[in-house]
XYZ file of C-alpha atoms in Angstrom:
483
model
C -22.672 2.428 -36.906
C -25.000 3.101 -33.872
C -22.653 5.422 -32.966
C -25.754 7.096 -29.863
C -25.647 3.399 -28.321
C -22.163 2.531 -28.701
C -21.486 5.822 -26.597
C -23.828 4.816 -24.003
C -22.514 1.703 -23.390
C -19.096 3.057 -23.118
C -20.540 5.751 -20.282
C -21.404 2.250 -18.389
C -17.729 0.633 -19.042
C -16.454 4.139 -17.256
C -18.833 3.966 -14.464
C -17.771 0.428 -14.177
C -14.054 1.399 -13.773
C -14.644 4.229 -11.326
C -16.605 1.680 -8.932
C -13.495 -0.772 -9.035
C -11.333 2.148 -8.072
C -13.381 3.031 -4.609
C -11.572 0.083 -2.703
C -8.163 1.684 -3.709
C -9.491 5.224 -2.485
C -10.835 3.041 0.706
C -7.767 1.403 1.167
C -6.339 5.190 0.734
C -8.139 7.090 3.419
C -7.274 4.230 5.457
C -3.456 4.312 5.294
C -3.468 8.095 4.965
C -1.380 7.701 2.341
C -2.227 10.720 0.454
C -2.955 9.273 -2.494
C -6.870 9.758 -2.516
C -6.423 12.812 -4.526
C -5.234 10.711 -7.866
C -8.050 8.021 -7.476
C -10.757 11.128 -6.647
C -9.448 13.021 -10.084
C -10.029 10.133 -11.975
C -13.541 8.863 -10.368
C -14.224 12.024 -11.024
C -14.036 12.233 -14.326
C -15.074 9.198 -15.227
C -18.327 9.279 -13.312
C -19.253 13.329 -14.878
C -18.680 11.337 -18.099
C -20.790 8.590 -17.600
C -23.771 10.464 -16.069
C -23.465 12.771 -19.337
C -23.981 9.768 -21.776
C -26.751 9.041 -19.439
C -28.280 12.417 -21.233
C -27.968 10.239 -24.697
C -32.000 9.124 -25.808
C -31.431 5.596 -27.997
C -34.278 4.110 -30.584
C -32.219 1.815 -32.053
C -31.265 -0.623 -29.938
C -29.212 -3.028 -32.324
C -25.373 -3.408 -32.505
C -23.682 -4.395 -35.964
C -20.437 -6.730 -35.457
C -18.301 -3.417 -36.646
C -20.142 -0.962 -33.254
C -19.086 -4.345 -31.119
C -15.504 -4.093 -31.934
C -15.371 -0.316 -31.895
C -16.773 -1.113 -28.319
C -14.095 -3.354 -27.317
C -11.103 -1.526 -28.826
C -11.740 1.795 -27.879
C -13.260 0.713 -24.510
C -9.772 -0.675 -23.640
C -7.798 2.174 -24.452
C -10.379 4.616 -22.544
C -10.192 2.239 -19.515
C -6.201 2.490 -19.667
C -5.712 6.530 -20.001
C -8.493 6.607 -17.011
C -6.615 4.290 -15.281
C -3.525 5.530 -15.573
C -4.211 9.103 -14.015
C -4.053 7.414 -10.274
C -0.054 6.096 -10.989
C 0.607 9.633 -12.865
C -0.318 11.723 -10.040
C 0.702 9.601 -7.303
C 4.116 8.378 -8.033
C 7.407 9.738 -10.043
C 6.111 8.206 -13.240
C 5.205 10.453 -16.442
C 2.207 9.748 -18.063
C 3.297 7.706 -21.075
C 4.882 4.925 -18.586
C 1.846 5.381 -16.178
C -0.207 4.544 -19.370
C 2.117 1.861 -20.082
C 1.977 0.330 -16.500
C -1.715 0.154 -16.119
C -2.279 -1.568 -19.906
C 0.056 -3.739 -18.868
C -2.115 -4.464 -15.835
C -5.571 -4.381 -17.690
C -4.142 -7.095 -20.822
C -2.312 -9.380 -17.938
C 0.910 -8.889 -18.739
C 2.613 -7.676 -15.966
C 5.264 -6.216 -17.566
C 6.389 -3.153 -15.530
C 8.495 0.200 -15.449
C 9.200 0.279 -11.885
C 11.814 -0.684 -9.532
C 10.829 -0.317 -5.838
C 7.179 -1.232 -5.592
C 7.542 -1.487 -2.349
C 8.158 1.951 -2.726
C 4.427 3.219 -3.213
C 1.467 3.757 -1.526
C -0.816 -0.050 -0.755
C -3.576 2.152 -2.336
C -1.435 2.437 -6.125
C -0.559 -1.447 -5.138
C -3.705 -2.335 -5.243
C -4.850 -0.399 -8.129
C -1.975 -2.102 -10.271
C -2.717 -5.207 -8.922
C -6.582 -5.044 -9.350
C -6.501 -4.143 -12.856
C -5.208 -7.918 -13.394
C -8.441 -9.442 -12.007
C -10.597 -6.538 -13.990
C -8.902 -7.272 -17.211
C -8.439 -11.380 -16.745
C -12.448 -11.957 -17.360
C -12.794 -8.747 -18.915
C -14.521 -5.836 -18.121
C -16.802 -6.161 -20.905
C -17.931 -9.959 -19.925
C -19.352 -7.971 -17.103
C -20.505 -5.575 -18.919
C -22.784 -7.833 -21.372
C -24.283 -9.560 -18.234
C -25.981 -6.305 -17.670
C -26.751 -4.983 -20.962
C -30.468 -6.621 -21.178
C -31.639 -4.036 -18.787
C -30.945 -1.914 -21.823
C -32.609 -3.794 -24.213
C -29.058 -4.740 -25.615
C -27.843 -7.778 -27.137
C -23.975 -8.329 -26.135
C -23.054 -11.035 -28.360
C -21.183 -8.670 -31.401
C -19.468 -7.441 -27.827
C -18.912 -10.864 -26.660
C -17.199 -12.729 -30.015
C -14.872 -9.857 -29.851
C -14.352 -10.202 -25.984
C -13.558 -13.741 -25.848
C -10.590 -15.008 -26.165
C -9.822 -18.489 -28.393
C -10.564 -19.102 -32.413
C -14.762 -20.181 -31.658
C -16.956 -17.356 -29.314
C -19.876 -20.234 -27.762
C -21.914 -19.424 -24.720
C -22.106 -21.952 -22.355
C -25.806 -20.614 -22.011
C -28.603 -20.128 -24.175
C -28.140 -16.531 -23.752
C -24.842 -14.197 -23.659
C -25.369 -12.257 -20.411
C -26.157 -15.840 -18.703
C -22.856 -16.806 -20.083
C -21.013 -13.868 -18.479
C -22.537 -14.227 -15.341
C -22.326 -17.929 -14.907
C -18.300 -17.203 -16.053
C -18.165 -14.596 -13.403
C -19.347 -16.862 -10.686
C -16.595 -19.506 -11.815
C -14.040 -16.622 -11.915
C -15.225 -15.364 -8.267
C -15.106 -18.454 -7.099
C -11.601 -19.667 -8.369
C -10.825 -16.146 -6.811
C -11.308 -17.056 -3.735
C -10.322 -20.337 -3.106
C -6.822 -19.065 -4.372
C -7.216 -16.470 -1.909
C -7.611 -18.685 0.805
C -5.325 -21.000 0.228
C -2.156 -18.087 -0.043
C -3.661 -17.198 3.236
C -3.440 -20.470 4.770
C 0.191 -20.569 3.433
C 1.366 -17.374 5.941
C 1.095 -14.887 3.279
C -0.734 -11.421 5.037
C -3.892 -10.297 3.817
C -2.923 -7.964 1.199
C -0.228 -9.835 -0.492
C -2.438 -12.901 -0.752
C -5.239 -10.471 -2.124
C -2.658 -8.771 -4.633
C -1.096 -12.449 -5.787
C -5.043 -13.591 -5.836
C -5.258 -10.560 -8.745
C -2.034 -11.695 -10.291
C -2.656 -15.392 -10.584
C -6.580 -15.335 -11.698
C -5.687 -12.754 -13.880
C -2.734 -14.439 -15.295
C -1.329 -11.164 -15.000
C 2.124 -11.423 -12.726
C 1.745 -8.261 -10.859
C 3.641 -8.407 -7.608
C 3.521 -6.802 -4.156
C 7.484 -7.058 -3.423
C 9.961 -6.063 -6.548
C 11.629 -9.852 -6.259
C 8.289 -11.286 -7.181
C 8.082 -14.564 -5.229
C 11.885 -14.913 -4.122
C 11.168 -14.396 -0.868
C 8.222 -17.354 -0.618
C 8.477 -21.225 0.684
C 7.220 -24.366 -1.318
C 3.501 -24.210 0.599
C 2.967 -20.927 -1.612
C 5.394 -22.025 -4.725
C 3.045 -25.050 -4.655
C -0.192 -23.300 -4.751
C 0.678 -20.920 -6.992
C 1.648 -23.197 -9.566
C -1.500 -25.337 -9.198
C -3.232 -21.957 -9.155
C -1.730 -20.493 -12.340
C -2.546 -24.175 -13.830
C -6.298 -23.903 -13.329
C -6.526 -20.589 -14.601
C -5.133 -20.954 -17.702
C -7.238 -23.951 -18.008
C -10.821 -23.688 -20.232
C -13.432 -22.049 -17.820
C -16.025 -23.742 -19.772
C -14.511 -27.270 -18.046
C -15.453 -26.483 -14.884
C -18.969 -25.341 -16.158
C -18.671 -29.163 -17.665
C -18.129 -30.438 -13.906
C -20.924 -28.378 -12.258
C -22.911 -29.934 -14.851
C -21.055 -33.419 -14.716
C -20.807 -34.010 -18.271
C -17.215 -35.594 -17.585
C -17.784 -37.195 -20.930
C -17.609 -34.037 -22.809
C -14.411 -33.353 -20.106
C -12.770 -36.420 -21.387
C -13.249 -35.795 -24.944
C -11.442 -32.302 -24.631
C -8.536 -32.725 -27.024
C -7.613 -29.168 -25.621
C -7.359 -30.201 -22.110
C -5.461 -33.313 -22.604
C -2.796 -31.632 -25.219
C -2.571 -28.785 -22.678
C -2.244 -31.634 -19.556
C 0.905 -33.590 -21.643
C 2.775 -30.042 -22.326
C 3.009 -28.499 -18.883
C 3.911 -32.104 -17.294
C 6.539 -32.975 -20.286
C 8.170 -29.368 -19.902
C 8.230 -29.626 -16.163
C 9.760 -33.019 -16.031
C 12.339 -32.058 -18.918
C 13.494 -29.184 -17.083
C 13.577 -30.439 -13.374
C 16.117 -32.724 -15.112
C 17.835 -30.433 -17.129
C 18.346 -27.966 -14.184
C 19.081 -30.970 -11.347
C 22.142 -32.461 -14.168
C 23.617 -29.108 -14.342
C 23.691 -29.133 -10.465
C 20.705 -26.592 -9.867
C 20.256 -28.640 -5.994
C 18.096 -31.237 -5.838
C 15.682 -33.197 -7.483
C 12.425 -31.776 -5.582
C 14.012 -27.943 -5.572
C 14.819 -28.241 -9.336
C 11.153 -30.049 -9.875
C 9.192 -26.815 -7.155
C 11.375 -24.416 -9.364
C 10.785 -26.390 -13.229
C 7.127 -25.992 -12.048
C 6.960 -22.672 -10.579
C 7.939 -20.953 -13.722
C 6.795 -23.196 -16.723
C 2.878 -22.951 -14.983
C 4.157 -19.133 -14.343
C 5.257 -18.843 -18.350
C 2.462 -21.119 -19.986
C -0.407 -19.468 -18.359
C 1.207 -16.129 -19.247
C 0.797 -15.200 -15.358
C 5.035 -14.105 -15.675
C 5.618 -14.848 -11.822
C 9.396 -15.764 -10.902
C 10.984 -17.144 -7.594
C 14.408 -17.291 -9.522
C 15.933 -15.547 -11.904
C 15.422 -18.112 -14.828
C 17.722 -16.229 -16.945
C 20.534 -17.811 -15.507
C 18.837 -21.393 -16.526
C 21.172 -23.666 -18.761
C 20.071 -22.613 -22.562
C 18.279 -25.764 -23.219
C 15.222 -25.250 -19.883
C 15.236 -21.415 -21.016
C 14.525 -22.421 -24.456
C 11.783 -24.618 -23.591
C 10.513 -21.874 -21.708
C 10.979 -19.750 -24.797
C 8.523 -21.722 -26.329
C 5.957 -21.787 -23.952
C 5.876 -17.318 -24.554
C 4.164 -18.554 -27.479
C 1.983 -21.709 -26.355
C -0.128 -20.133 -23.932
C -2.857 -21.598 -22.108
C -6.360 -22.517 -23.442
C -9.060 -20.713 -25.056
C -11.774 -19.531 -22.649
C -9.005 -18.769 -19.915
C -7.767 -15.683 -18.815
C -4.336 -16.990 -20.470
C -2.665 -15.086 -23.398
C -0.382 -16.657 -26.290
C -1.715 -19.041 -29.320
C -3.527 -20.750 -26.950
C -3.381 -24.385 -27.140
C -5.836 -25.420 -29.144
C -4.679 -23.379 -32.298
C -1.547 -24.868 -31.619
C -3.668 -28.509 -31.311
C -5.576 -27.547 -34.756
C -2.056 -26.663 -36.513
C -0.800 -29.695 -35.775
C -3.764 -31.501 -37.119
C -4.161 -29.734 -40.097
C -0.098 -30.777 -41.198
C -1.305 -34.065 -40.113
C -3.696 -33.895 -42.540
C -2.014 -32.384 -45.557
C 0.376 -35.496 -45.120
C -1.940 -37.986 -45.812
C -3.483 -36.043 -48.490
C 0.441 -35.866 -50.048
C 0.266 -39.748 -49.974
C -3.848 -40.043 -50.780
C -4.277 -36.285 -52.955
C -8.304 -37.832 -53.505
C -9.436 -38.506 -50.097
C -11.322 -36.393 -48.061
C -9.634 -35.816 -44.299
C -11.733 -33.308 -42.217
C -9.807 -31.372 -39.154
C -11.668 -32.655 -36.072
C -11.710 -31.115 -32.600
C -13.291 -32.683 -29.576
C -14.857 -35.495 -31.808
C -16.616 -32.717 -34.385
C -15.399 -31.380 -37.578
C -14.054 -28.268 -38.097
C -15.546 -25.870 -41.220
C -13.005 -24.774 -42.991
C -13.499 -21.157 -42.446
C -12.598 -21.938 -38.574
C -9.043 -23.747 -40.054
C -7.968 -20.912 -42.051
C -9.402 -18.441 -39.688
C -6.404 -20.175 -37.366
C -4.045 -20.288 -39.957
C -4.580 -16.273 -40.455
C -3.884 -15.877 -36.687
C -1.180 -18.002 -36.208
C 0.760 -16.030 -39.656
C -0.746 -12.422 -38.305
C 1.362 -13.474 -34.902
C 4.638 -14.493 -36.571
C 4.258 -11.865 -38.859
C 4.281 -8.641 -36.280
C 6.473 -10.980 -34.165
C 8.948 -10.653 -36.431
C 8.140 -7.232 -37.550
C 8.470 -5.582 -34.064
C 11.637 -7.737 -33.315
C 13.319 -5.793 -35.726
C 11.759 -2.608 -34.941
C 13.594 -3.476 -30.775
C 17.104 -3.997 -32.435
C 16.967 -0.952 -34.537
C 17.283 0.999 -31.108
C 20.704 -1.169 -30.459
C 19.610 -3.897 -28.236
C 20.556 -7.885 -29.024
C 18.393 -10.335 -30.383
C 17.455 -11.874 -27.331
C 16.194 -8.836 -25.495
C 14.198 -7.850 -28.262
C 13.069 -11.153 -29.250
C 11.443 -12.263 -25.470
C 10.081 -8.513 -25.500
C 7.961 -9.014 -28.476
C 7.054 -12.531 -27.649
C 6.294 -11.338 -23.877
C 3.684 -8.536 -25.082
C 2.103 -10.059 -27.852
C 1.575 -13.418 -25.365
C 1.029 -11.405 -22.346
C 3.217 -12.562 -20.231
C 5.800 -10.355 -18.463
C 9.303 -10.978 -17.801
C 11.208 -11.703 -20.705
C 15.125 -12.424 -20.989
C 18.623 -10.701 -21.038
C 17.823 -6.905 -20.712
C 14.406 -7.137 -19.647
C 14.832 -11.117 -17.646
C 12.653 -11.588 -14.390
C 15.073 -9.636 -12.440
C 14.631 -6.388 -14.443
C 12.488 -4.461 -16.227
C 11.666 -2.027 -19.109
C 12.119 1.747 -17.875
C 14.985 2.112 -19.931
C 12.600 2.079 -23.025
C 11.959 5.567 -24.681
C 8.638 6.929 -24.708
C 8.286 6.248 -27.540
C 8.607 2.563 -27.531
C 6.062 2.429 -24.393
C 3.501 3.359 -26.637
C 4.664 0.478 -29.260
C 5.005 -1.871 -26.691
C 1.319 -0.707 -25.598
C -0.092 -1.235 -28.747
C 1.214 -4.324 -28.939
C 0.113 -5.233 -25.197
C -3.622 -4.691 -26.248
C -3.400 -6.512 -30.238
C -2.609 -9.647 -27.986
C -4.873 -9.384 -25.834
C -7.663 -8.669 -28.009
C -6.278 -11.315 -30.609
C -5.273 -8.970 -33.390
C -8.307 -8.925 -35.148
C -10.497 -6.681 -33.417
C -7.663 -3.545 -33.334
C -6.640 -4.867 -36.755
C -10.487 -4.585 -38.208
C -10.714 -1.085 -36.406
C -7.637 0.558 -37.628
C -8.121 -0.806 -41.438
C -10.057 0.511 -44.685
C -13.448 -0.729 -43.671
C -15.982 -1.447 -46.905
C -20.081 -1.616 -45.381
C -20.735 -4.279 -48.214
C -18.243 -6.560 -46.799
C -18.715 -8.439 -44.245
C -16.404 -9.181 -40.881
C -15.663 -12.529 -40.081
C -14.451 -13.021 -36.262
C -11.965 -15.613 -36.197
């Protein structure tokens, strides 16, 4: 392990995090909120760290695949205590749910401990809210765009990074990747940002919602999320949450006009026929059960199944009160996701698309056991290694799914509750239903459960794997396969 280099590189992932936190101490000294002394405390200490790893001489310039996901898994949870310091000293919160607050915000989940946002200073706002857009692209995307001025190759960083079963650059190299995603994400940014403007929303709710939707995170300026909104802004929030939880790498295939390539995306058009089936099935479900109309229940159906599928966890209504069969479908959509190379959590939809081909497969191989049937994606076949490497995932999911579901009921609470809070952290995606539905939250957790509920947080947003290969028996001779 290059343990001098992987230090360094975490000094620049702290310096990186104390520059995102000067617009909140801006926005601070501004409002004379008070609140400057939390954001200074931590800038602080994050930028006397950083200059001290700038003390650190490196030789060896090379990173095994083990020092990039010690880089990714412990950058994460050093980004989250630092982060953390600004709610703890600014607002009634202890520590453990400050902690639990801002990993929520850095994984886009959105899931929250507080009651009264509205409550706080704009500068902690924007903090919570920013730590959506930081965390959506990741931190270390951005960090791997600049590591060549090192002399360092990002790519072990990178495959851990990225989210999805397959790690490809849409660029010869890894840092033109990040930057060329980067430009997409700013861009996407703000567009969205323009458009909530256009739609009467004030500056700084359109910038915080901005965070919340590129992120997919959910994070909210007003504690009744987006109640208090009309169908302009429903409208382009759902399109909004839609195209980011699409595959950044299709608009990459647009700039370049390879619509071909767009076409051929068995990703895309899986992902296209879910969210329009589930909208459509539950604008009817809700309008028969006497919801209101046809075009509030169809605003509504879309609102929250773009809101749920793209793990963004926004809510205009409290869809807990749905009839069982739309929350259901919902249910199910905790553990779709959106696509791979999004800033969506869950499966993701083309694990889900792979799964479905691979039982498609072993049929035909129960009525022809001698012939060969390859698992093809996009046109291409899949190596084997790839299939299982989804199969692994997909069983790893279900299997601390069900695991921390019972772990929730031990402490007394139904199956429902503690069901949607597992699927909600592990997917990234917010609200959940019953004790912790859109129109609550999870204070009432102990401690000690924050932490759990943090851990779990991070292994889906990091895709198991990476926390998984850091916390296990690790043998040199073997080697790591990202999957």
């Amino acid at each position: 392990m290059n343990k001098k280099l992987i230090v360094k590189i975490l000094g620049i992932i702290l310096l990186i995090e104390a520059a995102f936190m000067l617009p909140s101490l801006i926005i601070s000294f501004y409002m004379k909120d008070l609140s400057h002394t939390g954001f200074l405390v931590a800038m602080s200490m994050l930028i006397i760290l950083s200059l001290a790893t700038r003390l650190i001489k490196i030789t060896d310039y090379t990173l095994a695949p083990m020092d990039g996901l010690f880089i990714v898994g412990f950058s994460w949870i050093l980004v989250s205590i630092f982060g953390a310091i600004p709610l703890y000293i600014n607002t009634e919160l202890d520590f453990v749910s400050s902690f639990f607050e801002i990993v929520s915000g850095f994984t886009t989940t959105g899931a929250s401990v507080i009651s009264n946002i509205e409550a706080y200073p704009k500068s902690v706002i924007f903090w919570r809210s920013i730590t959506h857009w930081i965390g959506g692209m990741g931190i270390l995307v951005f960090t791997v765009s600049i590591l060549p001025r090192l002399g360092v190759g990002g790519f072990q960083i990178y495959k851990a990074e990225s989210p999805g079963p397959i790690a490809g650059k849409i660029q010869s190299t890894t840092s033109g990747s990040g930057k060329i995603l980067y430009r997409i994400y700013l861009l996407i940014t703000l567009l969205i940002f323009l458009a909530l403007l256009a739609t009467g929303m004030t500056v700084f709710d359109a910038a915080i919602h901005t965070f919340g939707v590129t992120g997919t995170g959910g994070f909210s300026s007003h504690s009744d999320s987006l109640a208090r909104y009309g169908t302009p802004t429903i409208v382009v929030l759902s399109i909004a949450m839609f195209i980011c939880a699409t595959n950044f790498n299709v608009y990459f295939l647009i700039y370049k006009r390879k619509f071909k390539e767009i076409i051929n995306n068995d990703e895309l058009k899986i992902w296209i026929i879910f969210i329009a089936v589930a909208i459509i099935t539950i604008a009817a479900c809700l309008f028969k059960n006497g919801y209101g109309s046809f075009g509030l229940s169809l605003r509504d159906s879309a609102l929250q199944v773009t809101s749920i599928s793209s793990t963004s966890g926004f809510a205009n209504t409290d869809f807990d009160l749905w009839p069982s069969f739309a929350k259901t479908i919902l249910f199910l959509l905790y553990f779709m996701g959106g696509c791979a190379g999004s800033t969506a959590g869950g499966l993701k939809v083309v694990r889900i698309t792979v799964l479905y081909k691979l039982v498609k497969r072993e049929i035909k191989k129960t009525i022809h056991p001698k012939a060969v049937v390859p698992v093809r994606l996009n046109g291409k076949n899949l190596s084997e290694q790839v299939v299982l490497g989804i199969c692994a995932f997909a069983a790893v999911y279900f299997f601390v799914f069900s695991f921390s579901t019972a772990i929730i009921t031990l402490d007394g609470h139904d199956i429902r509750t503690s069901m949607s809070a597992v699927a909600t952290f592990l997917s990234n995606v917010g609200p959940g239903f019953s004790k912790v539905g859109p129109t609550k939250n999870f204070t009432f957790f102990s401690s000690g459960y924050k932490l759990y509920f943090s851990f779990l947080m991070l292994l889906g947003r990091l895709e198991f794997f990476t926390l998984i290969a850091l916390i296990s028996p690790r043998n040199p001779k073997k080697e790591l396969i990202r999957i």
